[in-house]
Amino acid sequence: MTRKTWVDFWPESTASLSKEDLQSLDESNFDDLLRMVARRERKSSGSGKRARSIRRKLIIRRRNEKRIPYSKKALSYRFLDCENISSVSPDRKKNWLPLHRRKGKTADIDCKDFSFIDNPIETMRLFWKIVDAECKSRGFRINFEDRQVLDIGPFLLLGSLRERMTPVILGGSIRPSTQKVLAAVDLMDFLRIGGLPKLSSDDIWPLPLHRRRRGGSSSPNASVAMQSSTVERVADQTVASVNEWLGTLSPSEELTVAGASALKTVITEALNNAERHGRVQGDGEWVTAGFMARRQSEVDGKVRTTHVCHLGLMNLGLTISDTIKSGPEHILGQLKKYQDLHRSSRISQDTLSTVFALQDGISRVEQGCGSPSGGTGMMDIVEFANEVGRQPAGILQTTVAILSGKSYIRFAHPFSRGVESGDGRRLQWFNEPNLVTAPPSNDFVMDLPHAFPGTMITARFVLDDAWEEEDARDDD
C-alpha cells in the first residue's frame, strides 16, 4: 500500500483534516503540510500570527497523547541543582531537559513493597526511576500500591527530594490505609499530595513530622539556644509518643524514668549528629516522623491484633563512611585492618567502613586513652528498639535498617542487636560467631545500586504480646 503524502490531504480548510488523516503522514510529509498551510494562510490573510495558530492546532490534533496543561510557572521552570537528588542519580544535570524539549510519554511508577526495611535494593531503584522521569518525562504518576505503610523511611526521602524536583508529577493512586497514616503524621503536604477526602484515623497514633531547614539555609546569627531547644522539643515529643503508644496496651505500660531519659538522649544525640554532619559543616538537615498502627496480622497461622510501631530518623548530609575518615589515627588504623581482612568479600570498602563505625567505642572524635565510652549512638538506638519491641516471628520481628550512601545494614534476627564483649562494648559483625575476622552476611550487609543522600535510620517493632494471651484463651 502506497503511503499518502501531504498532497493527498491538501485541504480547502484545515478543519476538514482528521486526527487519522494527520497521523497517516510520516514526519517529513507532515512538516511539508504544515509549511504549505502556513504559507497559504500568510498569503491569503497577511497574518503571521494566524498562520502560527493554525500550525499549532494541527500539531496538537495529530498527537496520540492528551496534552498536559502545564502552568506558566511549570513551563518557565529552570533546572535546580540539588545534591540530595544528584546522589540518587549523579547524571541528573546532564539528563535534565526543559519541558518544551521533552518528548517522553507520560508513565506510571508503581511503588510496590516500598520499604527500606524489607526491600532496600528495589526501593532505591524506584527512587532512581522517579529522578530519571523527573529529568525526561512530560509528566508521570506515582502509585503507592502497598496495602499499608511498610516503612516510614521511603516517604521521608521522597518528601525531601520533591522539594527541588521539576513539577511534572501528575498525582497517582494511594490505598486508604496508607493515606490515613500519611495524613496523621502530617506527610501529605510534605509529599505534595492533596485533594483527597479526610479519613478516620482512630487506629493510628502519630509522631508527627519534624524537620530542620535545608542545610546551608540558616542565618549566621541564628541562636544556638533556639536550635538546641528544637532538638530537645523533638526528643521530648518522641518520648511522649512512645509513652502514649505503650499506654494503649492492656494492661497499659510506660517507659521507666531511666528508659525515658535514655530514649531522649538517643534522639538528641542522633539529631545533633545530623546537624554536625551536614554538607555545610554544623548546619545539617534532618527529618523525623513515626507512628503506631493497630493492625490485623498473621502470627503462627492465626490472625492477631497487633500494635506495629515505626520510627524514622533521616540526616541529609555526609555519610557514615565519609565522617569516619576524619577519625583519630588509631581508629583509622583499625578500620584499614578490617577492610583488608575482607577485601575479597562482595562488600565495598565504604560499606565495610559503615559496619565498623557502628560498633561501640568507634567515633571520629578522640575519646581519651583506651576509653570505649564514645560512639555508642547507633547501638543505643538498636538497643531501644529491641528492648521496647517484642520478638514475634516473621515480618513482625524487630528490625532496624540503616542506609548511608550506598551502604545498607539491617539489624534483624539473628543479628538484631549488639552483643556485649568482655570490655563492655556492644559489637555486631553480622556473622554467626560474631567475629571481626569473619565477613558480614550479605543478607544483612549489602551495597545499594544507588546512593542514599546521607543517612537514614528506620525501625519497625511490635509493642504487645496480645497473640500470646489469645493463644492461652484458645487453649482453655
XYZ file of C-alpha atoms in Angstrom:
476
model
C 0.000 0.000 0.000
C 1.387 3.392 -1.053
C 1.806 5.803 1.872
C -0.116 9.049 1.455
C 1.641 12.389 1.078
C 0.618 15.875 2.123
C -0.698 16.493 -1.424
C -3.423 13.885 -0.845
C -4.700 15.950 2.103
C -4.317 19.431 0.676
C -7.444 20.933 2.237
C -9.831 23.662 1.355
C -9.990 24.147 5.118
C -7.733 22.711 7.845
C -10.898 21.901 9.852
C -11.566 19.033 7.432
C -8.338 17.247 8.448
C -8.960 14.491 10.978
C -6.517 13.043 13.534
C -6.378 9.841 11.469
C -5.504 11.789 8.317
C -2.674 13.635 10.042
C -1.299 10.513 11.751
C -1.162 8.655 8.439
C 1.570 11.060 7.255
C 5.220 10.453 8.111
C 7.215 13.241 9.791
C 8.605 14.615 6.533
C 5.213 14.901 4.811
C 3.592 16.321 7.936
C 6.282 19.032 8.077
C 5.643 19.823 4.399
C 1.917 20.104 5.074
C 2.495 22.472 7.997
C 4.768 24.658 5.899
C 2.384 24.878 2.939
C -0.692 25.559 5.088
C 1.160 28.342 6.953
C 2.390 29.839 3.650
C -1.132 29.839 2.194
C -2.564 31.490 5.310
C 0.057 34.244 5.345
C -0.577 34.894 1.661
C -4.385 34.993 1.968
C -4.768 36.867 5.249
C -1.412 38.550 5.659
C -1.368 37.374 9.280
C 1.690 35.515 10.532
C 0.025 35.127 13.935
C -2.961 33.302 12.437
C -0.642 31.081 10.389
C 1.254 30.070 13.566
C -2.049 29.411 15.359
C -3.265 27.033 12.619
C 0.090 25.271 12.589
C -0.070 24.732 16.376
C -3.644 23.350 16.166
C -2.599 20.785 13.552
C 0.334 19.629 15.723
C -1.961 19.199 18.732
C -4.601 17.380 16.666
C -2.003 14.869 15.437
C -0.797 13.913 18.931
C -1.510 10.469 20.317
C -1.485 11.584 23.942
C -3.658 14.042 25.739
C -1.836 17.339 26.112
C -0.666 18.093 29.641
C -1.937 21.535 30.718
C 1.300 22.899 32.228
C 1.041 26.107 34.217
C 3.077 29.123 33.138
C 5.229 28.574 36.213
C 5.984 24.994 35.175
C 6.782 25.979 31.588
C 9.270 28.601 32.820
C 10.855 26.163 35.282
C 14.633 26.024 35.228
C 16.945 23.288 36.443
C 17.543 23.444 40.189
C 20.687 21.706 41.324
C 20.252 19.552 44.419
C 22.951 17.364 45.950
C 20.331 15.108 47.546
C 18.671 14.291 44.216
C 22.025 14.011 42.432
C 23.155 11.428 45.000
C 20.412 9.126 43.711
C 21.197 9.920 40.054
C 24.641 11.515 39.519
C 23.842 12.189 35.819
C 20.742 14.255 36.632
C 22.200 17.568 35.436
C 23.315 16.005 32.132
C 19.968 14.243 31.573
C 17.625 17.071 32.593
C 15.573 18.651 29.772
C 13.397 21.788 29.753
C 9.693 20.939 29.464
C 9.333 22.243 25.913
C 12.036 19.795 24.734
C 10.611 16.704 26.402
C 9.063 14.053 24.171
C 8.895 11.127 26.550
C 5.439 9.670 27.088
C 3.623 10.014 30.370
C 4.033 6.922 32.523
C 3.205 5.477 35.923
C 5.771 4.494 38.524
C 4.292 1.811 40.772
C 5.719 1.748 44.288
C 5.234 -1.834 45.396
C 6.963 -3.244 48.519
C 8.040 0.341 49.170
C 10.291 -0.369 52.138
C 13.926 0.110 53.050
C 13.419 -2.458 55.819
C 12.134 -5.282 53.582
C 13.119 -4.357 50.040
C 16.086 -1.931 50.011
C 17.548 -2.740 46.588
C 14.312 -2.359 44.597
C 13.173 0.632 46.656
C 16.361 2.554 45.794
C 15.836 1.562 42.152
C 12.361 3.070 42.356
C 13.900 6.347 43.541
C 16.270 6.293 40.570
C 13.279 5.781 38.241
C 11.480 8.726 39.843
C 14.510 11.014 39.390
C 15.040 9.802 35.811
C 11.395 10.537 34.959
C 11.716 13.968 36.617
C 14.562 14.710 34.183
C 12.964 13.492 30.946
C 9.220 12.882 31.202
C 6.489 15.287 30.171
C 4.537 14.016 33.172
C 4.199 10.891 35.290
C 2.172 9.430 38.146
C 3.376 7.762 41.348
C 1.140 4.947 42.608
C 1.526 3.678 46.179
C 0.306 0.100 45.759
C 1.054 -1.415 49.173
C -1.966 -2.223 51.305
C -0.363 -0.391 54.239
C 2.776 1.572 55.075
C 5.566 -0.988 55.428
C 8.234 1.557 56.335
C 8.108 5.302 57.077
C 11.628 5.833 55.667
C 10.944 5.980 51.896
C 8.205 8.581 52.394
C 10.602 10.844 54.324
C 13.136 10.653 51.484
C 10.526 11.217 48.750
C 9.148 14.312 50.501
C 12.629 15.824 50.831
C 13.508 15.168 47.184
C 10.245 16.565 45.786
C 11.092 19.984 47.162
C 13.513 20.714 44.300
C 12.163 18.412 41.607
C 10.686 19.641 38.330
C 6.883 19.823 38.868
C 5.903 17.034 36.454
C 4.373 14.565 38.919
C 0.703 14.357 37.928
C -0.717 12.693 41.024
C -1.258 8.952 41.313
C -3.126 6.393 43.396
C -2.902 5.546 47.082
C -4.534 2.926 49.314
C -6.834 4.255 52.091
C -4.753 2.709 54.896
C -1.593 4.361 53.538
C -3.408 7.681 53.142
C -4.565 7.524 56.786
C -1.016 7.129 58.055
C 0.468 9.864 55.847
C -2.280 12.294 56.865
C -1.955 11.510 60.580
C 1.824 12.008 60.500
C 1.498 15.322 58.568
C 3.258 13.918 55.498
C 0.616 14.776 52.877
C 1.796 18.364 52.340
C 5.433 17.270 52.601
C 4.797 14.814 49.741
C 2.698 17.360 47.762
C -0.362 15.094 47.925
C -3.692 16.901 48.017
C -7.335 16.800 47.017
C -8.192 13.619 48.921
C -11.091 13.154 51.365
C -10.318 13.034 55.071
C -10.346 9.525 56.546
C -10.832 8.357 60.114
C -7.519 7.581 61.800
C -8.612 6.265 65.205
C -6.311 3.244 64.751
C -3.217 5.431 64.133
C -1.117 7.103 66.865
C 1.263 9.549 65.136
C 4.636 11.010 65.944
C 4.201 13.958 63.548
C 6.780 15.088 61.020
C 9.556 17.344 62.304
C 12.352 18.707 60.186
C 15.250 21.100 60.318
C 15.536 23.502 57.388
C 17.651 22.681 54.369
C 21.403 22.648 55.079
C 23.087 25.991 54.459
C 19.862 27.994 54.792
C 20.239 29.112 58.404
C 21.328 32.604 59.316
C 24.881 33.048 60.628
C 23.284 34.928 63.519
C 20.875 32.100 64.342
C 20.607 31.411 68.037
C 22.359 28.215 69.156
C 19.965 28.072 72.097
C 16.995 28.193 69.699
C 18.423 25.326 67.618
C 19.100 23.269 70.760
C 15.555 23.830 72.031
C 14.161 22.477 68.738
C 16.135 19.245 69.139
C 15.046 18.904 72.775
C 11.413 19.529 71.846
C 11.506 16.766 69.221
C 13.201 14.401 71.704
C 10.565 15.174 74.360
C 7.736 14.598 71.874
C 9.260 11.276 70.826
C 9.328 10.121 74.463
C 5.736 11.328 74.943
C 4.584 9.494 71.802
C 6.210 6.204 72.819
C 4.580 6.506 76.267
C 1.235 7.152 74.549
C 1.742 4.038 72.412
C 2.556 1.950 75.477
C -0.495 3.388 77.250
C -2.845 1.907 74.650
C -1.890 -1.642 75.631
C -3.883 -3.785 78.018
C -2.654 -3.584 80.693
C -1.151 -0.175 79.941
C 2.582 0.348 80.228
C 5.001 3.262 80.203
C 8.715 3.899 79.960
C 10.627 3.880 83.218
C 12.324 7.126 84.229
C 15.630 5.636 83.136
C 14.116 4.395 79.868
C 12.577 7.783 79.056
C 15.876 9.515 79.822
C 17.798 7.032 77.655
C 15.398 7.485 74.705
C 15.617 11.282 74.959
C 19.403 11.065 74.984
C 19.410 8.775 71.937
C 17.161 11.094 69.886
C 19.012 14.238 70.987
C 22.383 12.752 70.067
C 21.107 11.499 66.700
C 19.722 14.921 65.717
C 22.769 16.803 66.971
C 24.961 14.430 64.948
C 22.772 15.103 61.891
C 23.445 18.834 62.226
C 27.178 18.349 62.754
C 27.464 16.011 59.756
C 25.622 18.185 57.251
C 27.251 19.043 53.927
C 27.553 22.584 55.301
C 29.523 21.887 58.472
C 27.409 22.317 61.588
C 24.304 23.119 59.518
C 22.853 19.740 58.564
C 19.274 18.928 57.610
C 17.250 16.278 59.423
C 13.731 14.863 59.227
C 11.928 12.659 61.758
C 8.493 11.012 61.906
C 6.828 7.882 63.192
C 3.554 6.215 64.073
C 1.926 3.251 65.753
C -0.852 1.422 63.899
C -3.299 -1.156 65.209
C -3.343 -3.897 62.598
C -4.593 -7.387 61.977
C -1.501 -9.507 61.408
C -0.971 -13.208 60.823
C 1.176 -14.814 63.520
C 1.754 -18.575 63.514
C -1.135 -19.065 61.092
C -3.602 -17.071 63.192
C -4.867 -13.504 62.686
C -3.958 -11.326 65.685
C -4.472 -7.702 66.643
C -1.038 -6.111 66.899
C 0.378 -2.653 67.542
C 3.121 -2.064 64.980
C 5.434 0.925 65.517
C 7.597 2.760 63.007
C 10.289 5.381 63.671
C 12.361 7.180 61.050
C 15.373 9.486 61.524
C 16.908 10.937 58.361
C 20.044 13.050 58.027
C 20.625 14.551 54.582
C 24.347 15.196 54.621
C 27.603 13.284 54.918
C 27.541 9.505 55.004
C 28.868 7.412 57.894
C 31.822 6.254 55.792
C 32.630 9.915 54.993
C 32.606 11.022 58.633
C 34.728 8.137 59.965
C 37.509 9.142 57.548
C 38.263 12.111 59.809
C 38.653 9.890 62.882
C 41.773 9.566 65.060
C 44.763 7.678 63.697
C 44.319 4.603 65.891
C 40.666 4.272 64.716
C 41.697 4.633 61.062
C 44.387 2.005 61.594
C 41.822 -0.473 62.966
C 39.463 0.361 60.105
C 42.126 -0.352 57.486
C 42.869 -3.732 59.095
C 39.151 -4.592 58.995
C 38.848 -3.565 55.346
C 41.971 -5.513 54.385
C 40.645 -8.634 56.156
C 37.503 -8.631 53.982
C 38.805 -7.151 50.748
C 37.830 -10.347 48.916
C 34.231 -10.209 50.159
C 31.425 -8.955 47.901
C 31.106 -5.837 50.064
C 32.524 -2.416 49.166
C 35.121 -0.621 51.269
C 32.596 2.105 52.163
C 30.074 -0.438 53.436
C 32.765 -2.209 55.475
C 33.626 1.233 56.920
C 29.974 1.684 57.876
C 29.798 -1.683 59.664
C 32.986 -0.838 61.541
C 31.721 2.622 62.532
C 28.516 1.215 64.079
C 30.387 -0.666 66.812
C 30.509 0.786 70.320
C 33.574 2.908 71.001
C 34.170 3.831 67.344
C 33.980 7.593 66.879
C 35.608 10.231 64.719
C 36.171 12.208 67.944
C 39.072 11.246 70.232
C 37.655 9.776 73.463
C 40.821 9.534 75.603
C 43.343 6.819 76.363
C 41.805 3.431 75.795
C 38.299 4.596 76.651
C 35.485 2.820 74.783
C 32.869 5.258 76.091
C 32.284 7.248 72.908
C 30.482 6.342 69.690
C 27.535 4.446 71.187
C 24.682 6.294 69.488
C 23.766 3.745 66.818
C 23.871 0.789 69.188
C 21.715 2.773 71.660
C 19.010 3.188 69.004
C 19.146 -0.515 68.121
C 19.042 -1.429 71.816
C 15.968 0.759 72.402
C 14.009 -0.866 69.552
C 14.836 -4.342 70.851
C 14.080 -3.513 74.497
C 10.704 -1.908 73.785
C 9.679 -4.189 70.926
C 8.580 -7.773 71.357
C 10.058 -10.560 69.244
C 7.386 -12.377 67.207
C 8.402 -14.355 64.160
C 8.286 -13.338 60.521
C 7.636 -9.808 59.293
C 6.763 -8.558 62.778
C 10.205 -9.127 64.262
C 12.061 -6.049 65.485
C 14.135 -4.623 62.643
C 16.373 -1.558 62.399
C 17.701 -0.657 58.941
C 20.499 1.832 58.299
C 21.139 3.359 54.873
C 24.153 5.607 54.354
C 25.327 6.421 50.847
C 25.475 3.089 49.008
C 25.770 1.144 52.278
C 22.885 -0.851 53.747
C 22.862 -2.628 57.115
C 19.920 -4.428 58.698
C 19.731 -5.350 62.381
C 17.291 -8.278 62.489
C 17.165 -11.825 63.853
C 19.662 -13.429 64.406
C 21.726 -10.224 64.332
C 19.119 -7.977 65.933
C 21.378 -6.130 68.416
C 24.927 -5.616 69.625
C 26.430 -8.388 71.769
C 28.312 -7.203 74.846
C 32.004 -8.062 74.762
C 34.483 -8.521 77.606
C 35.269 -4.789 77.816
C 31.570 -3.847 77.930
C 31.302 -2.711 74.312
C 28.349 -3.882 72.183
C 29.570 -5.406 68.924
C 27.716 -6.851 65.950
C 29.766 -8.124 62.999
C 26.788 -9.803 61.271
C 28.178 -13.339 61.174
C 27.280 -16.394 63.267
C 30.342 -16.378 65.572
C 30.177 -12.541 65.766
C 33.881 -12.257 64.983
C 35.614 -9.247 63.454
C 37.753 -11.669 61.445
C 34.736 -13.218 59.663
C 32.995 -11.327 56.811
C 29.478 -9.923 57.304
C 26.496 -11.831 55.908
C 25.344 -10.475 52.543
C 21.729 -10.894 53.680
C 22.221 -8.200 56.330
C 25.066 -6.066 54.947
C 24.985 -5.066 51.281
C 25.727 -2.378 48.718
C 22.841 -0.385 47.252
C 22.536 0.195 43.486
C 22.102 3.951 44.027
C 23.319 6.184 46.825
C 21.123 7.387 49.666
C 21.829 11.136 50.146
C 23.043 10.964 53.757
C 21.992 8.533 56.480
C 18.612 7.017 57.324
C 17.729 5.009 60.435
C 14.330 3.360 60.112
C 12.910 0.969 62.714
C 9.854 -1.269 62.966
C 8.811 -3.132 66.105
C 5.723 -4.576 67.803
C 4.730 -3.398 71.282
C 2.336 -6.007 72.645
C 2.101 -9.730 73.291
C -1.629 -9.868 72.531
C -1.315 -13.070 70.472
C 0.173 -14.910 73.476
C -2.864 -14.037 75.599
C -5.223 -15.073 72.781
C -3.387 -18.384 72.376
C -3.827 -19.035 76.092
C -7.574 -18.346 75.810
C -7.811 -20.619 72.744
C -6.239 -23.453 74.755
C -8.742 -23.123 77.637
